[in-house]
Coordinates of C-alpha atoms in Angstrom, one line a residue:
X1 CA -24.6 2.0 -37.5
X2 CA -22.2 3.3 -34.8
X3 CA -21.4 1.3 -31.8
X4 CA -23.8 3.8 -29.7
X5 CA -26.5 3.5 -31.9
X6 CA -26.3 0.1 -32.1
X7 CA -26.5 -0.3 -28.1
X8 CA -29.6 2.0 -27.9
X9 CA -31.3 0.2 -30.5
X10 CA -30.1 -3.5 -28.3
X11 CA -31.8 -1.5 -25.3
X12 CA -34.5 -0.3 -27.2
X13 CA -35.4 -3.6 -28.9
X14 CA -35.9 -4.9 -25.1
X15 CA -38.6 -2.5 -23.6
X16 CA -41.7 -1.4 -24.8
X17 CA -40.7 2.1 -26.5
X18 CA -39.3 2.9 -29.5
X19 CA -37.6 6.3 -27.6
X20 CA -35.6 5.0 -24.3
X21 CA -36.1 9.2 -23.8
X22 CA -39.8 8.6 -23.0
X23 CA -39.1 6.6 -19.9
X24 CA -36.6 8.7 -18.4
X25 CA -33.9 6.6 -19.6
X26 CA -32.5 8.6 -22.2
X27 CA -28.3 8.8 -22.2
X28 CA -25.5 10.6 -24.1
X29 CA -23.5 8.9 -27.2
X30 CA -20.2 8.7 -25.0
X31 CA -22.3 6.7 -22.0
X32 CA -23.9 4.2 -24.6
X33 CA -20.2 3.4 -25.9
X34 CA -19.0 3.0 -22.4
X35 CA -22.1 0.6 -22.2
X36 CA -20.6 -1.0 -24.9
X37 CA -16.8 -1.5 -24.4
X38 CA -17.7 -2.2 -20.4
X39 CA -16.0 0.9 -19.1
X40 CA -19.4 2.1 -17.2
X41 CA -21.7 -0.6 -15.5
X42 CA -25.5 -1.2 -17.0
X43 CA -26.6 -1.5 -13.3
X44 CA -28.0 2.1 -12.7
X45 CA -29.1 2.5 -16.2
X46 CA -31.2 -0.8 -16.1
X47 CA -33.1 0.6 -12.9
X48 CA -34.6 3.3 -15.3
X49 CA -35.7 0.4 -17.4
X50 CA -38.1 -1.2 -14.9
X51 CA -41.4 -1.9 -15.7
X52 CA -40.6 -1.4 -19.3
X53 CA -39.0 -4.9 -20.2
X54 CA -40.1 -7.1 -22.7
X55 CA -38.4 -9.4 -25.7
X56 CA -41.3 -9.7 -28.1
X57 CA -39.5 -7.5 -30.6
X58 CA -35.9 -9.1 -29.6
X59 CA -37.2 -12.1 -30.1
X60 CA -39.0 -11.6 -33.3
X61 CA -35.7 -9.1 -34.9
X62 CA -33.3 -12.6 -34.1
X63 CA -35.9 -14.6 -36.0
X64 CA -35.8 -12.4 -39.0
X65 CA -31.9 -12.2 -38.8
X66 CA -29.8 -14.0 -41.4
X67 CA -29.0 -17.3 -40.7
X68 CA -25.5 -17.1 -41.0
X69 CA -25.2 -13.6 -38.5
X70 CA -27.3 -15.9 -36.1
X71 CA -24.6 -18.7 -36.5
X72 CA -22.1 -16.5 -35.6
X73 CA -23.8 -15.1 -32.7
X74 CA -24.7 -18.6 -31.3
X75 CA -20.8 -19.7 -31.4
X76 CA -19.9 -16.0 -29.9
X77 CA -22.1 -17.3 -26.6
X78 CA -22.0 -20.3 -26.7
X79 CA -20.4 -20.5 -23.2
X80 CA -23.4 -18.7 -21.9
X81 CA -26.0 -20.6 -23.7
X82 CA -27.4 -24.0 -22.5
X83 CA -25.7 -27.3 -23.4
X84 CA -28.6 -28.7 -24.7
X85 CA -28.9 -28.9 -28.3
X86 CA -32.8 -28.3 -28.2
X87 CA -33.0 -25.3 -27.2
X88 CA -34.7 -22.0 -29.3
X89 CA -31.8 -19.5 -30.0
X90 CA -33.7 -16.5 -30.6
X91 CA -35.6 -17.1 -27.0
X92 CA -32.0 -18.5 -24.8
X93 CA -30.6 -15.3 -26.5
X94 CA -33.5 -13.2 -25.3
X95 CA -33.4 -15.0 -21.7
X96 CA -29.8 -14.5 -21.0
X97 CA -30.1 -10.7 -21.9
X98 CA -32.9 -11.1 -19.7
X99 CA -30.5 -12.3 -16.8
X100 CA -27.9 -9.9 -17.6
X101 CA -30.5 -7.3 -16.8
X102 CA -31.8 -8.8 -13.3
X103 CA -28.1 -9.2 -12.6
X104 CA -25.5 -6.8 -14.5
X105 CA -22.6 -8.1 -12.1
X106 CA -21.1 -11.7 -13.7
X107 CA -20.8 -14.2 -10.9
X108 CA -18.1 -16.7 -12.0
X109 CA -18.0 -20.2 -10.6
X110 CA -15.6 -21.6 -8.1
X111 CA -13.2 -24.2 -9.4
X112 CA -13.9 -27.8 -9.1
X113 CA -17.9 -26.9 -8.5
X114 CA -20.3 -29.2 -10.4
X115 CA -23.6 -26.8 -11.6
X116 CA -27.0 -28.0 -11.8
X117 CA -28.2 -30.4 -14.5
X118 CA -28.2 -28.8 -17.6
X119 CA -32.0 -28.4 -19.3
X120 CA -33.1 -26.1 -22.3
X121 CA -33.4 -22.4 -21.5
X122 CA -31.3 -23.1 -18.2
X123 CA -29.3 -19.8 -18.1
X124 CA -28.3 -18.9 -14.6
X125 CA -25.5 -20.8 -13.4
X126 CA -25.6 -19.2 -10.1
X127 CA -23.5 -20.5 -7.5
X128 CA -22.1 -19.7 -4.1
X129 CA -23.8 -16.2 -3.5
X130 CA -21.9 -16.2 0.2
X131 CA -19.0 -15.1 -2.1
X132 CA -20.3 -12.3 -3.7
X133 CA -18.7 -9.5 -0.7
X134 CA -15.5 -11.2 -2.0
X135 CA -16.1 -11.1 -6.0
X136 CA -17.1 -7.7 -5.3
X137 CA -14.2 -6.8 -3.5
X138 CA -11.6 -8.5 -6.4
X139 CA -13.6 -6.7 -8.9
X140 CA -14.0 -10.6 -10.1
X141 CA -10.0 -10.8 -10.5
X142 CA -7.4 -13.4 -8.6
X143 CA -5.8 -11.5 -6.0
X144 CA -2.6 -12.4 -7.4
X145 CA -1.9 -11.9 -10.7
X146 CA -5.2 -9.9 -11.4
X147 CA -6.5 -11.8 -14.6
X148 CA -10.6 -11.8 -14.1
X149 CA -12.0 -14.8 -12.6
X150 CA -14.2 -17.5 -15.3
X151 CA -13.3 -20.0 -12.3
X152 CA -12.2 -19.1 -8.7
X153 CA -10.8 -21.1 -5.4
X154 CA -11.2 -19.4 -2.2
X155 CA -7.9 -19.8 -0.1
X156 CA -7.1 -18.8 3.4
X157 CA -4.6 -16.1 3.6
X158 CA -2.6 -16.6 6.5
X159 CA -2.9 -19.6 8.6
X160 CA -4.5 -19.4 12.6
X161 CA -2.2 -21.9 13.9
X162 CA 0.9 -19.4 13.5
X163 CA 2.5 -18.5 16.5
X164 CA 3.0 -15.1 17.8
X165 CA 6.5 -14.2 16.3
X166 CA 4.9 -15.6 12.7
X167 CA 2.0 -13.3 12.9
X168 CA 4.0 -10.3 14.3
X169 CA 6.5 -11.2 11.5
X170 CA 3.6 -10.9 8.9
X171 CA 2.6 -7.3 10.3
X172 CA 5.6 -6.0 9.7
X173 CA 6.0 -7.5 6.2
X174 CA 2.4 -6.2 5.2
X175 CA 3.4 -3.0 6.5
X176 CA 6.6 -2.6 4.3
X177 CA 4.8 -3.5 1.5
X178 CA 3.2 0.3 2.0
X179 CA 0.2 1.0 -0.3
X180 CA -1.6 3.4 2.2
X181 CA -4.2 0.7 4.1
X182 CA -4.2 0.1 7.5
X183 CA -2.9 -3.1 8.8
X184 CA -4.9 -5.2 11.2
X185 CA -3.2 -6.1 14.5
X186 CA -2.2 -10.2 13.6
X187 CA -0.9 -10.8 16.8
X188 CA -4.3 -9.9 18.3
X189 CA -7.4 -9.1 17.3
X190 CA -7.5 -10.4 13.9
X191 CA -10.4 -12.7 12.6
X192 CA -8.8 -15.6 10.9
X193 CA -12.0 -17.3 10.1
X194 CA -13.7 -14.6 8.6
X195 CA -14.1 -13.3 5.1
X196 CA -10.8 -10.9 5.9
X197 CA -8.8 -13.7 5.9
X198 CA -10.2 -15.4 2.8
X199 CA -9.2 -14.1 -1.4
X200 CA -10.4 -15.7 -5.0
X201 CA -7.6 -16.7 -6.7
X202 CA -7.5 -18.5 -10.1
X203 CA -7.1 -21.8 -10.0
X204 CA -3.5 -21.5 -11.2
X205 CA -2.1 -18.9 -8.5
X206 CA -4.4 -21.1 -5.9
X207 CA -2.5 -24.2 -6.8
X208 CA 0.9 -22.0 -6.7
X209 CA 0.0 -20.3 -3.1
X210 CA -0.6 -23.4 -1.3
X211 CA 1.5 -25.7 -3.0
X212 CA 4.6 -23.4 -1.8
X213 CA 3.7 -21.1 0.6
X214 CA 6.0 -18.5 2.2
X215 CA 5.9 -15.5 4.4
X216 CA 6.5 -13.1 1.1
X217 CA 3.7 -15.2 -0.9
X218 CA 1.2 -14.4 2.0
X219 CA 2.1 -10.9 3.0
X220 CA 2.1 -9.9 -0.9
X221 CA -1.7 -11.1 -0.9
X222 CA -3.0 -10.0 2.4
X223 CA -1.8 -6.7 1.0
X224 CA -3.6 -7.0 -2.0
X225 CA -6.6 -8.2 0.0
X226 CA -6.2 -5.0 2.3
X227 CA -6.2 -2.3 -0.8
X228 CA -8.9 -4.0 -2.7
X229 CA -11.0 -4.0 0.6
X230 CA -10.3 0.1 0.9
X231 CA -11.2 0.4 -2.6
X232 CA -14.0 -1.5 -2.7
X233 CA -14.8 0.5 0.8
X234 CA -14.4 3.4 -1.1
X235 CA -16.5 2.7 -4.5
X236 CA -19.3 1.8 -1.8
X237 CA -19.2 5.6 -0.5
X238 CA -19.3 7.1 -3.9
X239 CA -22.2 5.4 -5.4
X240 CA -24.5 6.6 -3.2
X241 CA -23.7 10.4 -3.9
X242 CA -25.5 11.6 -6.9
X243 CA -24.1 14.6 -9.3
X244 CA -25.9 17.0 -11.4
X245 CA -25.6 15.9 -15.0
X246 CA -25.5 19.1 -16.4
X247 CA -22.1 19.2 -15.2
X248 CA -20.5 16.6 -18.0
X249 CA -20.7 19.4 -20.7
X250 CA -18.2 21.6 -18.5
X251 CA -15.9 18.7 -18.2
X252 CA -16.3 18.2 -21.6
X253 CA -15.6 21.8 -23.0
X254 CA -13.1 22.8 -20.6
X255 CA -10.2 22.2 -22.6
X256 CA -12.2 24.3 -26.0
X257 CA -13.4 27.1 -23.1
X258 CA -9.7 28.2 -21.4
X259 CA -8.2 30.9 -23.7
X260 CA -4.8 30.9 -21.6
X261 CA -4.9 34.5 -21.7
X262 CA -7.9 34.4 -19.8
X263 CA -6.1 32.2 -17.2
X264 CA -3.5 34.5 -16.5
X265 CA -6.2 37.3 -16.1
X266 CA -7.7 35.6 -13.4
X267 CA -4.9 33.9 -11.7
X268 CA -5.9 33.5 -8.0
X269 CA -3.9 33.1 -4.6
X270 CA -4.6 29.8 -3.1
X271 CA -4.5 30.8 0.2
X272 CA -6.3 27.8 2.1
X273 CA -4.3 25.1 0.2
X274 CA -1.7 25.0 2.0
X275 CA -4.0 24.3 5.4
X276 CA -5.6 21.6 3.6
X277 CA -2.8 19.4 2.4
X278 CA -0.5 17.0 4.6
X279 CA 3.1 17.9 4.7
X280 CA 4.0 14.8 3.6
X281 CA 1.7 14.8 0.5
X282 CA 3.7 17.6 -1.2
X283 CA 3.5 16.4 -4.6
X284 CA -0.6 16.3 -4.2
X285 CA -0.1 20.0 -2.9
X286 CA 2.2 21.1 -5.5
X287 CA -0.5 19.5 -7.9
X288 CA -3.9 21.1 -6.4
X289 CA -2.0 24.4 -5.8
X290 CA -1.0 24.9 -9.2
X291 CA -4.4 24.2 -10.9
X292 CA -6.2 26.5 -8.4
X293 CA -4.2 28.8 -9.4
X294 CA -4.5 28.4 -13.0
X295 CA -8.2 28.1 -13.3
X296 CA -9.9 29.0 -9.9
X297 CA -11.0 32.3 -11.1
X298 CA -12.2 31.2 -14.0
X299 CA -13.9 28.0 -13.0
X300 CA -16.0 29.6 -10.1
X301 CA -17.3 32.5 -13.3
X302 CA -18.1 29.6 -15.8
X303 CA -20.4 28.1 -12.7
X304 CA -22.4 31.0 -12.2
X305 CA -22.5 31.9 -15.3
X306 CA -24.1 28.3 -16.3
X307 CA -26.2 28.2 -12.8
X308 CA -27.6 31.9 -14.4
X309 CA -28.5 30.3 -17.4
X310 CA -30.4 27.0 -15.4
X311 CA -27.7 24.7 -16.6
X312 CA -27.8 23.6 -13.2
X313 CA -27.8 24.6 -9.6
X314 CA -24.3 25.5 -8.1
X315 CA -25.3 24.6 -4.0
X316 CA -26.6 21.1 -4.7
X317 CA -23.4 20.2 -7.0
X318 CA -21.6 21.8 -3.5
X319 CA -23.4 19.4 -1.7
X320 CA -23.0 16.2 -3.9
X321 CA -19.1 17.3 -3.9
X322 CA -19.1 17.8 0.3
X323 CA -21.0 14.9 0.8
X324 CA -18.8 12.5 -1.3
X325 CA -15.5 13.7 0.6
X326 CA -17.3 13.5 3.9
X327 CA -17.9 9.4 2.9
X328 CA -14.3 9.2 1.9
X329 CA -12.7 10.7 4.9
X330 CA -14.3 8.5 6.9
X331 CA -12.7 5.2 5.2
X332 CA -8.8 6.2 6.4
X333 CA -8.2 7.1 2.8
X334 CA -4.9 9.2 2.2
X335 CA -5.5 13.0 0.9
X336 CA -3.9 11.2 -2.4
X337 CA -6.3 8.5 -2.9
X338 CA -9.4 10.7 -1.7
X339 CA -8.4 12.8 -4.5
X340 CA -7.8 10.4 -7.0
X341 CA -11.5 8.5 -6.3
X342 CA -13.1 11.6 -6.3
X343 CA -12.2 12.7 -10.0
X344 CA -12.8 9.1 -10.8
X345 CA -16.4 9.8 -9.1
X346 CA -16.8 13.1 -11.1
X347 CA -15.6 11.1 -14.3
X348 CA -18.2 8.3 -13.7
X349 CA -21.0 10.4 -12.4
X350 CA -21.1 12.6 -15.0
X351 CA -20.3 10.3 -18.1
X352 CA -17.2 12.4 -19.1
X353 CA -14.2 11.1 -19.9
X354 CA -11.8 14.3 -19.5
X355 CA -9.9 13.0 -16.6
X356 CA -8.2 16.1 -16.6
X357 CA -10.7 18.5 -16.8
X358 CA -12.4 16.1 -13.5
X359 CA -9.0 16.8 -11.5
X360 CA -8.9 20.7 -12.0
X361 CA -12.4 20.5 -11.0
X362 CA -11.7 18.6 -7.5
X363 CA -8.8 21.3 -6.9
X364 CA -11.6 24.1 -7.5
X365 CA -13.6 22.5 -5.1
X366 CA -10.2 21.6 -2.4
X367 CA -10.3 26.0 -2.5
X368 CA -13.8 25.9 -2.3
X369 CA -14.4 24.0 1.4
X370 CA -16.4 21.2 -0.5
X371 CA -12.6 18.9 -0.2
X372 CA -10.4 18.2 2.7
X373 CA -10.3 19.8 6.1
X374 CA -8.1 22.7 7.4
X375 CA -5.1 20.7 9.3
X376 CA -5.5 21.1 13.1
X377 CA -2.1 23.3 14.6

């Protein structure tokens, strides 16, 4: 049995159908892998599932296992399971899929943090949920040297008791350190007591940080802090913008579909590139210029040729497209990383993994008016 297989059987062994099609919550061999390896979250997927949970036939398939393969299991999560040697391993098994399911996002514990007392079947360690903006945020990694989090400290970035020249200092240290975010204004009207000050670390880099901290230490993490907020800003904005599936076999094919004579046949002037794209993002131009080039022509034929055949429906994919950039723009994102988030959208939305097939389609759509505005004179 094939990983995919396998993980549609897992899913299917949990609800009460023997098709996951039936309920609407059929998916594609390449998203059941990603399932899998933990390239694409279970969160969306799991909404389909609603109302159709149960772990009779979990239950009941880990009861009829062999005893050995069960043993093996039990020591695999045995950090998940309770302490308690009383418990029924079929049914904690069945309860932390269960929990896994009502919460698809792991919530690691901070360091030094005693949990509750341990009983039989107690699977939910759950603890400080005021913390989850900044799990979120991390992508449940330390800040620092971006290994994910099993235990976290929370530390203050930069301290409120520094005096003007310290906190002006900072600014420009953050600001050398580039990565395209805005810095805040340290001198003035920056929050030092809220969650913009405050980062996970693991307890290691924690200890490290405050044990020995220095203006470099501090503006390296604020800066960290400052990108992973944008980003996390930024996979806000494109979760909410749904995509036309039928679009993941385009993706897919693209590469088997160009015949590069073709390409040259339809070769097209990009006239409204160059009003789109910031002079100082010429390599991004250069980029987007030359793949409209290539494959404008024939991209904008293979759409209407699919819409014609009810693959799907060419305006709403427009929409989806415009109202994705139109979240972006509004986080201060450069042209650069607009761009790069939006083929990672594309990627994710769709289920394909043809990263480059998802950037020549962005460019198609940069021609199109669906991506970036014309530069004002």
């Amino acid at each position: 049995m094939g990983i995919a297989d396998f993980t549609r059987f897992l899913f299917e062994l949990v609800t009460d159908s023997d098709d996951l099609d039936d309920i609407g919550a059929g998916r594609t061999d390449r998203t059941f892998q990603s399932f899998f390896s933990g390239k694409q979250s279970i969160d969306s997927y799991v909404k389909d599932l609603r109302g159709h949970i149960q772990f009779t036939d979990f239950i009941q398939w880990l009861e009829n296992a062999d005893s050995s393969e069960c043993e093996k299991l039990r020591k695999e999560l045995s950090e998940y399971l309770p302490a308690s040697a009383t418990y029924d391993f079929p049914e904690a098994c069945a309860k932390l899929f269960e929990s896994i399911l009502d919460d698809p996002d792991p919530k690691p514990q901070e360091a030094g943090e005693q949990g509750p007392e341990e009983l039989p079947l107690q699977l939910t360690y759950e603890t400080q949920t005021e913390d989850s903006l900044l799990r979120d945020e991390c992508l449940n990694r330390c800040l620092m040297c971006n290994k994910r989090l099993k235990a976290y400290v929370k530390v203050k970035i930069a301290k409120a008791s520094s005096n003007y020249q310290e906190r002006a200092a900072l600014r420009k240290a953050v600001e050398a350190i580039g990565g395209g975010v805005e810095v805040p204004d340290f001198e003035g009207g920056f929050d030092y007591s809220s969650n913009n000050n405050l980062a996970l670390l693991c307890p290691s880099c924690a200890a490290e940080y405050e044990s020995s901290p220095s203006q470099d230490k501090c503006a390296r993490l604020m800066s960290n802090k400052l990108r992973a907020k944008r980003n996390h800003l930024m996979q806000q904005q494109i979760d909410a913008v749904p995509l036309d599936d039928g679009l993941r076999d385009l993706l897919d094919s693209l590469d088997s579909l160009i015949d590069p004579n073709d390409v040259a046949e339809l070769r097209y002037s990009p006239v409204k590139v160059a009003d789109k794209i910031r002079p100082e993002a010429h390599i991004l131009k250069t980029e987007i210029t030359d793949k409209v080039n290539r494959y404008y022509g024939f991209i904008r034929e293979e759409l209407g040729r699919r819409e014609a055949n009810g693959c799907f429906y060419a305006d709403e994919v427009c929409e989806s497209v415009k109202a994705c950039y139109r979240r972006l723009s509004k986080t201060g994102a450069s042209q650069d990383q607009v761009y790069d988030t939006m083929s990672r959208w594309l990627s994710e939305a769709t289920g394909s993994e043809n990263h480059a097939a998802c950037r020549v389609l962005i460019a198609f759509f940069v021609q199109n008016c669906e991506v970036f505005d014309a530069l004002s004179e």
